[in-house]
Amino acid sequence: VKALMRFAFMVANNLVAISSYICYVIILQPLRLLDSKRFWYIEGIMYKWLLGMVASWGWYAGYTVMEWGDDIKAVSQDEAVMLVNHQATGDVCTLMMCLQDKGLVVAQMMWLMDHIFKYTNFGIVSLIHGDFFIRQGKSHRDQQLLLLKKHLEKNYRSRDRKWIVLFPEGGFLRKRRETSQAFAKKNNLPFLTHVTLPRIGATNIILSALVARQENGSPAGGDAKELGSKSKESKGLQWIIDTTIAYPKAEPIDIQTWILGYRKPTITHVHYRIFPIKDVPLETDGLADWLYQRFIEKEELLSHFYETGAFPPPKGHNEAVSREMTLSNMWIFLIQSFAFLSGYMWYNIIQYFYHCL
């Protein structure tokens, strides 16, 4: 009964929130022509609220997040790419939750996700916001990378985007593990069980398109010593955030569980490691080796987590420090109330014009 009640609320929440978002975007089109930057700022705030509603579904079911490693709030105002391991549909919901308290990151974020998400209830919102849907498979790969490059050139700067979320493995762990291990064996690469070897194409396109260059051709990005600096001098992509998601007992949460809440309260653990773009090789072979090394490290992180229940401490430290991520219940109440009041308002407006016609 509880699951059915939750599901009914999700349906109602989607109907009023997504419909209201679309109506607001339509009514604000004149502003888009007059002041594009302000329009995309307002759209981004509404987008963040929508993702906050999704996060609240898991929050009230007891699906919380514990964060480890570097504090990514320090780079929340800079441009960054998140490289995330992918285990289940719940990975996206987890990121929607743990990034809510990172300033305007969610509002200015672009997601790269499987094209199947285009046909979900949230697909139209992602299309309006400017997320990119990528089609998997060798036959589509070259065309999709070309489309991604054009998409970034058209939408990233013009919509004032700052962060990109990318799942380099190209699919869920359970679906790609066997193929990845066969590829690793054939090419004398490490045998991985908790992650798969990443694909290079999308990462290469993103870095080529977004990394600013100095006069000597080297990347102009952030430096580890500058974490937390408010300097606006650096432009272009400045950081890569290596993000590792771990679930207790290696049992990932899927979107159905997130919605219906039939699993017992669970803490998902997210580990961050920030790399200055200056330390990342941009040529294809060097980038491939660098990415492989990151996922080898993810394998070690996850192995340690599944054995001990915690991530290992950083080099030079005796213990790892975790931070509990929290959402404000009052803030959730306010955005949910705004969604339902907006839905009621737009229903009456549309009904009025219908009767007039």
CSV table of C-alpha atoms in Angstrom, one decimal:
chain,number,residue,atom,x,y,z
A,1,VAL,CA,0.0,0.0,0.0
A,2,LYS,CA,2.8,2.4,0.9
A,3,ALA,CA,4.5,1.7,-2.5
A,4,LEU,CA,1.3,2.3,-4.3
A,5,MET,CA,0.7,5.6,-2.5
A,6,ARG,CA,4.3,6.6,-3.3
A,7,PHE,CA,3.8,5.7,-7.0
A,8,ALA,CA,0.5,7.7,-7.1
A,9,PHE,CA,2.3,10.7,-5.7
A,10,MET,CA,5.1,10.4,-8.2
A,11,VAL,CA,2.6,10.3,-11.1
A,12,ALA,CA,0.9,13.4,-9.8
A,13,ASN,CA,4.2,15.1,-9.1
A,14,ASN,CA,5.4,14.4,-12.7
A,15,LEU,CA,2.1,15.7,-14.2
A,16,VAL,CA,2.1,19.0,-12.4
A,17,ALA,CA,5.9,19.7,-12.3
A,18,ILE,CA,6.8,18.8,-15.8
A,19,SER,CA,3.7,20.4,-17.4
A,20,SER,CA,4.3,23.5,-15.4
A,21,TYR,CA,8.0,23.6,-16.4
A,22,ILE,CA,7.0,23.4,-20.1
A,23,CYS,CA,4.4,26.1,-19.7
A,24,TYR,CA,6.9,28.4,-18.0
A,25,VAL,CA,9.5,27.8,-20.7
A,26,ILE,CA,6.9,28.6,-23.4
A,27,ILE,CA,5.7,31.8,-21.7
A,28,LEU,CA,9.3,32.9,-21.3
A,29,GLN,CA,10.3,32.6,-25.0
A,30,PRO,CA,10.2,36.4,-25.5
A,31,LEU,CA,12.8,36.7,-22.7
A,32,ARG,CA,14.9,34.2,-24.5
A,33,LEU,CA,15.0,36.5,-27.5
A,34,LEU,CA,15.7,39.6,-25.5
A,35,ASP,CA,18.1,38.2,-22.8
A,36,SER,CA,19.2,34.6,-23.6
A,37,LYS,CA,21.5,34.4,-20.6
A,38,ARG,CA,18.8,35.4,-18.1
A,39,PHE,CA,16.3,33.0,-19.8
A,40,TRP,CA,18.7,30.0,-19.4
A,41,TYR,CA,19.4,31.0,-15.8
A,42,ILE,CA,15.7,30.9,-14.9
A,43,GLU,CA,15.3,27.6,-16.9
A,44,GLY,CA,18.3,26.2,-15.0
A,45,ILE,CA,16.8,27.0,-11.6
A,46,MET,CA,13.5,25.3,-12.6
A,47,TYR,CA,15.5,22.3,-13.9
A,48,LYS,CA,17.3,22.1,-10.5
A,49,TRP,CA,14.0,22.1,-8.7
A,50,LEU,CA,12.7,19.2,-10.9
A,51,LEU,CA,15.8,17.2,-10.1
A,52,GLY,CA,15.4,18.1,-6.5
A,53,MET,CA,11.9,16.6,-6.6
A,54,VAL,CA,13.4,13.3,-8.0
A,55,ALA,CA,16.0,13.4,-5.2
A,56,SER,CA,13.3,13.9,-2.6
A,57,TRP,CA,11.6,10.6,-3.6
A,58,GLY,CA,14.7,8.7,-2.5
A,59,TRP,CA,15.3,11.0,0.5
A,60,TYR,CA,12.0,10.2,2.1
A,61,ALA,CA,12.5,6.5,1.4
A,62,GLY,CA,15.7,6.6,3.4
A,63,TYR,CA,18.1,6.4,0.5
A,64,THR,CA,20.8,8.8,1.6
A,65,VAL,CA,24.3,9.6,0.4
A,66,MET,CA,27.7,9.6,2.2
A,67,GLU,CA,30.4,11.5,0.4
A,68,TRP,CA,34.2,10.8,0.5
A,69,GLY,CA,37.4,12.2,-1.0
A,70,ASP,CA,37.8,15.7,-2.3
A,71,ASP,CA,35.2,18.4,-1.6
A,72,ILE,CA,33.8,19.3,-4.9
A,73,LYS,CA,32.1,22.4,-3.6
A,74,ALA,CA,35.5,24.0,-4.0
A,75,VAL,CA,35.1,23.8,-7.8
A,76,SER,CA,31.4,24.3,-8.1
A,77,GLN,CA,31.8,27.6,-9.9
A,78,ASP,CA,34.3,26.3,-12.4
A,79,GLU,CA,33.8,24.2,-15.5
A,80,ALA,CA,34.2,20.4,-14.8
A,81,VAL,CA,33.5,17.0,-16.2
A,82,MET,CA,32.3,14.2,-13.9
A,83,LEU,CA,33.5,10.7,-14.9
A,84,VAL,CA,31.1,8.3,-13.2
A,85,ASN,CA,31.0,4.5,-13.0
A,86,HIS,CA,27.6,3.1,-14.1
A,87,GLN,CA,25.8,0.2,-12.3
A,88,ALA,CA,22.1,0.9,-12.5
A,89,THR,CA,19.5,3.5,-13.4
A,90,GLY,CA,19.6,4.7,-9.7
A,91,ASP,CA,23.1,6.1,-10.3
A,92,VAL,CA,21.5,9.1,-12.0
A,93,CYS,CA,19.1,9.6,-9.1
A,94,THR,CA,22.0,9.4,-6.6
A,95,LEU,CA,23.8,12.2,-8.5
A,96,MET,CA,20.7,14.3,-8.7
A,97,MET,CA,20.6,14.0,-4.9
A,98,CYS,CA,24.2,14.6,-3.9
A,99,LEU,CA,24.7,17.5,-6.2
A,100,GLN,CA,21.7,19.5,-4.9
A,101,ASP,CA,23.8,21.3,-2.3
A,102,LYS,CA,26.6,22.2,-4.6
A,103,GLY,CA,25.4,25.7,-5.5
A,104,LEU,CA,24.2,26.1,-9.1
A,105,VAL,CA,25.9,23.0,-10.4
A,106,VAL,CA,22.7,21.2,-11.2
A,107,ALA,CA,21.2,24.2,-12.9
A,108,GLN,CA,24.2,24.6,-15.2
A,109,MET,CA,24.8,20.9,-15.8
A,110,MET,CA,24.6,18.9,-19.0
A,111,TRP,CA,24.0,15.2,-18.9
A,112,LEU,CA,25.2,12.7,-21.5
A,113,MET,CA,22.8,9.7,-21.2
A,114,ASP,CA,21.6,6.7,-23.2
A,115,HIS,CA,19.1,7.7,-25.9
A,116,ILE,CA,16.4,5.5,-24.3
A,117,PHE,CA,16.0,8.2,-21.6
A,118,LYS,CA,14.7,10.5,-24.3
A,119,TYR,CA,11.4,8.5,-24.3
A,120,THR,CA,10.9,8.6,-20.5
A,121,ASN,CA,8.7,11.1,-18.7
A,122,PHE,CA,11.8,13.3,-18.1
A,123,GLY,CA,12.9,13.2,-21.7
A,124,ILE,CA,11.2,16.4,-22.8
A,125,VAL,CA,12.7,18.3,-19.9
A,126,SER,CA,16.2,17.0,-20.8
A,127,LEU,CA,15.6,18.0,-24.5
A,128,ILE,CA,14.6,21.5,-23.5
A,129,HIS,CA,17.5,21.8,-21.1
A,130,GLY,CA,20.0,20.7,-23.7
A,131,ASP,CA,21.2,17.3,-22.4
A,132,PHE,CA,22.6,15.0,-25.0
A,133,PHE,CA,21.2,11.5,-25.7
A,134,ILE,CA,23.8,9.1,-27.1
A,135,ARG,CA,23.0,5.9,-29.1
A,136,GLN,CA,25.2,3.0,-28.2
A,137,GLY,CA,26.7,0.5,-30.6
A,138,LYS,CA,29.6,0.3,-33.0
A,139,SER,CA,27.4,1.1,-36.0
A,140,HIS,CA,26.4,4.5,-34.5
A,141,ARG,CA,29.6,5.4,-32.7
A,142,ASP,CA,31.2,7.7,-35.3
A,143,GLN,CA,28.0,9.5,-36.1
A,144,GLN,CA,27.1,10.0,-32.4
A,145,LEU,CA,30.5,11.5,-31.6
A,146,LEU,CA,30.1,14.0,-34.5
A,147,LEU,CA,26.6,14.9,-33.2
A,148,LEU,CA,28.0,15.3,-29.7
A,149,LYS,CA,30.7,17.7,-31.0
A,150,LYS,CA,28.0,19.8,-32.8
A,151,HIS,CA,25.8,19.7,-29.7
A,152,LEU,CA,28.5,21.1,-27.5
A,153,GLU,CA,29.4,23.8,-30.0
A,154,LYS,CA,25.7,24.9,-30.2
A,155,ASN,CA,24.5,24.5,-26.7
A,156,TYR,CA,27.2,24.4,-24.0
A,157,ARG,CA,28.5,28.0,-24.0
A,158,SER,CA,25.3,29.6,-25.3
A,159,ARG,CA,23.3,28.1,-22.4
A,160,ASP,CA,26.1,28.9,-19.8
A,161,ARG,CA,26.7,25.3,-18.9
A,162,LYS,CA,29.5,24.5,-16.4
A,163,TRP,CA,29.5,20.8,-15.6
A,164,ILE,CA,29.0,17.7,-17.8
A,165,VAL,CA,28.1,14.3,-16.4
A,166,LEU,CA,29.5,11.4,-18.4
A,167,PHE,CA,29.4,7.6,-17.9
A,168,PRO,CA,32.5,6.5,-19.9
A,169,GLU,CA,31.7,2.7,-19.6
A,170,GLY,CA,28.9,3.2,-22.1
A,171,GLY,CA,26.4,1.0,-20.2
A,172,PHE,CA,25.6,-0.8,-17.0
A,173,LEU,CA,28.2,-2.9,-15.3
A,174,ARG,CA,26.2,-6.1,-15.5
A,175,LYS,CA,25.7,-5.7,-19.3
A,176,ARG,CA,29.3,-4.8,-20.2
A,177,ARG,CA,31.4,-6.7,-17.8
A,178,GLU,CA,31.9,-9.8,-19.8
A,179,THR,CA,32.7,-7.9,-23.0
A,180,SER,CA,35.1,-5.6,-21.2
A,181,GLN,CA,36.9,-8.6,-19.6
A,182,ALA,CA,37.3,-10.3,-23.0
A,183,PHE,CA,38.7,-7.0,-24.5
A,184,ALA,CA,41.1,-6.7,-21.6
A,185,LYS,CA,42.3,-10.2,-22.0
A,186,LYS,CA,42.9,-9.7,-25.7
A,187,ASN,CA,44.7,-6.4,-25.3
A,188,ASN,CA,46.7,-7.4,-22.2
A,189,LEU,CA,44.8,-4.9,-19.9
A,190,PRO,CA,43.9,-5.4,-16.3
A,191,PHE,CA,41.0,-7.8,-15.4
A,192,LEU,CA,38.3,-5.7,-13.8
A,193,THR,CA,35.2,-7.0,-11.9
A,194,HIS,CA,33.6,-3.9,-10.2
A,195,VAL,CA,33.9,-1.6,-13.2
A,196,THR,CA,34.5,-2.0,-16.9
A,197,LEU,CA,37.1,-0.5,-19.2
A,198,PRO,CA,36.0,3.0,-20.3
A,199,ARG,CA,35.3,4.1,-23.8
A,200,ILE,CA,37.4,7.0,-25.0
A,201,GLY,CA,35.4,8.7,-27.7
A,202,ALA,CA,33.0,11.0,-25.8
A,203,THR,CA,35.6,12.1,-23.3
A,204,ASN,CA,38.0,12.9,-26.2
A,205,ILE,CA,35.3,15.0,-27.9
A,206,ILE,CA,34.4,16.9,-24.7
A,207,LEU,CA,38.0,17.8,-23.9
A,208,SER,CA,38.8,18.8,-27.5
A,209,ALA,CA,35.8,21.1,-27.6
A,210,LEU,CA,35.9,22.7,-24.2
A,211,VAL,CA,39.5,22.9,-23.0
A,212,ALA,CA,40.8,26.4,-23.5
A,213,ARG,CA,44.4,26.6,-24.9
A,214,GLN,CA,47.2,28.9,-23.9
A,215,GLU,CA,49.3,30.6,-26.6
A,216,ASN,CA,51.8,27.7,-26.5
A,217,GLY,CA,49.0,25.2,-27.1
A,218,SER,CA,49.0,23.7,-23.7
A,219,PRO,CA,45.7,23.5,-21.8
A,220,ALA,CA,44.6,26.5,-19.7
A,221,GLY,CA,43.0,25.0,-16.7
A,222,GLY,CA,42.9,24.9,-12.9
A,223,ASP,CA,45.7,23.9,-10.6
A,224,ALA,CA,45.4,21.7,-7.5
A,225,LYS,CA,46.8,24.6,-5.5
A,226,GLU,CA,44.0,26.9,-6.7
A,227,LEU,CA,41.1,24.8,-5.3
A,228,GLY,CA,38.6,27.1,-3.7
A,229,SER,CA,40.0,30.1,-5.5
A,230,LYS,CA,37.4,32.6,-6.7
A,231,SER,CA,39.6,33.8,-9.6
A,232,LYS,CA,37.7,34.2,-12.8
A,233,GLU,CA,40.8,34.4,-14.9
A,234,SER,CA,40.8,30.7,-16.0
A,235,LYS,CA,38.4,29.9,-18.8
A,236,GLY,CA,37.2,26.7,-20.4
A,237,LEU,CA,37.1,23.3,-18.8
A,238,GLN,CA,39.3,23.3,-15.7
A,239,TRP,CA,38.7,20.1,-13.7
A,240,ILE,CA,37.9,16.4,-14.2
A,241,ILE,CA,36.1,14.9,-11.2
A,242,ASP,CA,36.6,11.2,-11.0
A,243,THR,CA,33.4,10.0,-9.3
A,244,THR,CA,32.9,6.5,-7.9
A,245,ILE,CA,29.5,5.3,-6.7
A,246,ALA,CA,29.4,2.3,-4.3
A,247,TYR,CA,26.4,0.5,-3.0
A,248,PRO,CA,26.5,-1.7,0.2
A,249,LYS,CA,27.0,-5.4,-0.7
A,250,ALA,CA,27.4,-4.3,-4.3
A,251,GLU,CA,23.6,-4.2,-4.7
A,252,PRO,CA,22.8,-1.1,-6.8
A,253,ILE,CA,19.5,0.8,-6.6
A,254,ASP,CA,17.4,1.0,-9.7
A,255,ILE,CA,14.8,3.6,-10.6
A,256,GLN,CA,11.9,1.3,-9.7
A,257,THR,CA,13.3,1.0,-6.2
A,258,TRP,CA,13.9,4.8,-6.0
A,259,ILE,CA,10.2,5.4,-6.9
A,260,LEU,CA,8.4,2.7,-5.0
A,261,GLY,CA,10.8,2.6,-2.0
A,262,TYR,CA,10.4,-1.1,-1.3
A,263,ARG,CA,14.1,-1.6,-0.2
A,264,LYS,CA,15.1,-0.8,3.4
A,265,PRO,CA,16.8,2.5,3.9
A,266,THR,CA,20.3,2.4,2.3
A,267,ILE,CA,23.3,4.7,2.3
A,268,THR,CA,25.0,5.1,-1.1
A,269,HIS,CA,28.6,6.1,-1.0
A,270,VAL,CA,30.1,8.5,-3.5
A,271,HIS,CA,33.9,9.1,-3.7
A,272,TYR,CA,35.3,12.2,-5.5
A,273,ARG,CA,38.8,12.9,-6.8
A,274,ILE,CA,39.6,16.2,-8.5
A,275,PHE,CA,42.2,16.4,-11.3
A,276,PRO,CA,43.3,19.7,-12.8
A,277,ILE,CA,42.9,19.6,-16.6
A,278,LYS,CA,46.6,20.5,-16.9
A,279,ASP,CA,47.4,17.0,-15.6
A,280,VAL,CA,45.3,15.3,-18.2
A,281,PRO,CA,46.9,14.3,-21.5
A,282,LEU,CA,44.7,15.5,-24.4
A,283,GLU,CA,46.2,13.3,-27.2
A,284,THR,CA,44.1,10.2,-27.9
A,285,ASP,CA,46.7,7.5,-26.8
A,286,GLY,CA,47.7,9.4,-23.6
A,287,LEU,CA,44.1,10.1,-22.7
A,288,ALA,CA,43.2,6.4,-23.2
A,289,ASP,CA,46.0,5.4,-20.8
A,290,TRP,CA,44.9,8.1,-18.3
A,291,LEU,CA,41.3,7.0,-18.4
A,292,TYR,CA,42.2,3.3,-18.0
A,293,GLN,CA,44.3,4.2,-15.0
A,294,ARG,CA,41.3,6.0,-13.4
A,295,PHE,CA,39.1,3.0,-13.8
A,296,ILE,CA,41.8,0.7,-12.4
A,297,GLU,CA,41.8,3.0,-9.4
A,298,LYS,CA,38.0,2.8,-9.2
A,299,GLU,CA,38.4,-1.0,-9.1
A,300,GLU,CA,40.8,-0.7,-6.2
A,301,LEU,CA,38.5,1.8,-4.4
A,302,LEU,CA,35.5,-0.5,-4.8
A,303,SER,CA,37.4,-3.6,-3.7
A,304,HIS,CA,38.4,-1.9,-0.6
A,305,PHE,CA,34.9,-0.6,0.0
A,306,TYR,CA,33.3,-4.0,-0.4
A,307,GLU,CA,35.8,-5.6,2.0
A,308,THR,CA,35.7,-2.9,4.7
A,309,GLY,CA,32.6,-0.8,4.2
A,310,ALA,CA,34.6,2.3,3.7
A,311,PHE,CA,36.8,3.9,1.1
A,312,PRO,CA,40.6,4.0,1.7
A,313,PRO,CA,42.2,7.1,3.1
A,314,PRO,CA,44.0,9.5,0.7
A,315,LYS,CA,47.8,9.1,0.4
A,316,GLY,CA,49.5,10.7,3.4
A,317,HIS,CA,46.4,10.3,5.7
A,318,ASN,CA,45.7,7.7,8.3
A,319,GLU,CA,41.9,7.6,7.9
A,320,ALA,CA,39.3,8.5,5.3
A,321,VAL,CA,36.8,11.2,6.2
A,322,SER,CA,33.2,10.9,5.1
A,323,ARG,CA,30.6,13.7,4.9
A,324,GLU,CA,26.8,13.0,5.2
A,325,MET,CA,24.9,14.7,2.4
A,326,THR,CA,21.6,16.3,3.5
A,327,LEU,CA,18.6,17.8,1.9
A,328,SER,CA,16.5,20.5,3.5
A,329,ASN,CA,13.0,19.2,4.2
A,330,MET,CA,11.7,22.8,4.2
A,331,TRP,CA,13.2,23.4,0.7
A,332,ILE,CA,11.7,20.2,-0.6
A,333,PHE,CA,8.3,21.2,0.8
A,334,LEU,CA,8.6,24.6,-0.9
A,335,ILE,CA,9.5,23.4,-4.3
A,336,GLN,CA,6.8,20.6,-4.2
A,337,SER,CA,4.2,23.2,-3.1
A,338,PHE,CA,5.3,25.6,-5.9
A,339,ALA,CA,5.0,22.7,-8.4
A,340,PHE,CA,1.4,21.8,-7.4
A,341,LEU,CA,0.3,25.5,-7.1
A,342,SER,CA,1.8,26.1,-10.6
A,343,GLY,CA,0.0,23.1,-11.9
A,344,TYR,CA,-3.3,24.4,-10.5
A,345,MET,CA,-2.6,27.8,-11.9
A,346,TRP,CA,-1.8,26.6,-15.4
A,347,TYR,CA,-4.8,24.2,-15.4
A,348,ASN,CA,-7.1,27.2,-14.7
A,349,ILE,CA,-5.5,29.4,-17.3
A,350,ILE,CA,-5.7,26.7,-20.0
A,351,GLN,CA,-9.3,26.0,-19.0
A,352,TYR,CA,-10.2,29.7,-19.2
A,353,PHE,CA,-8.9,30.0,-22.7
A,354,TYR,CA,-10.5,26.8,-23.7
A,355,HIS,CA,-13.9,28.1,-22.7
A,356,CYS,CA,-13.2,31.4,-24.4
A,357,LEU,CA,-12.6,29.6,-27.6
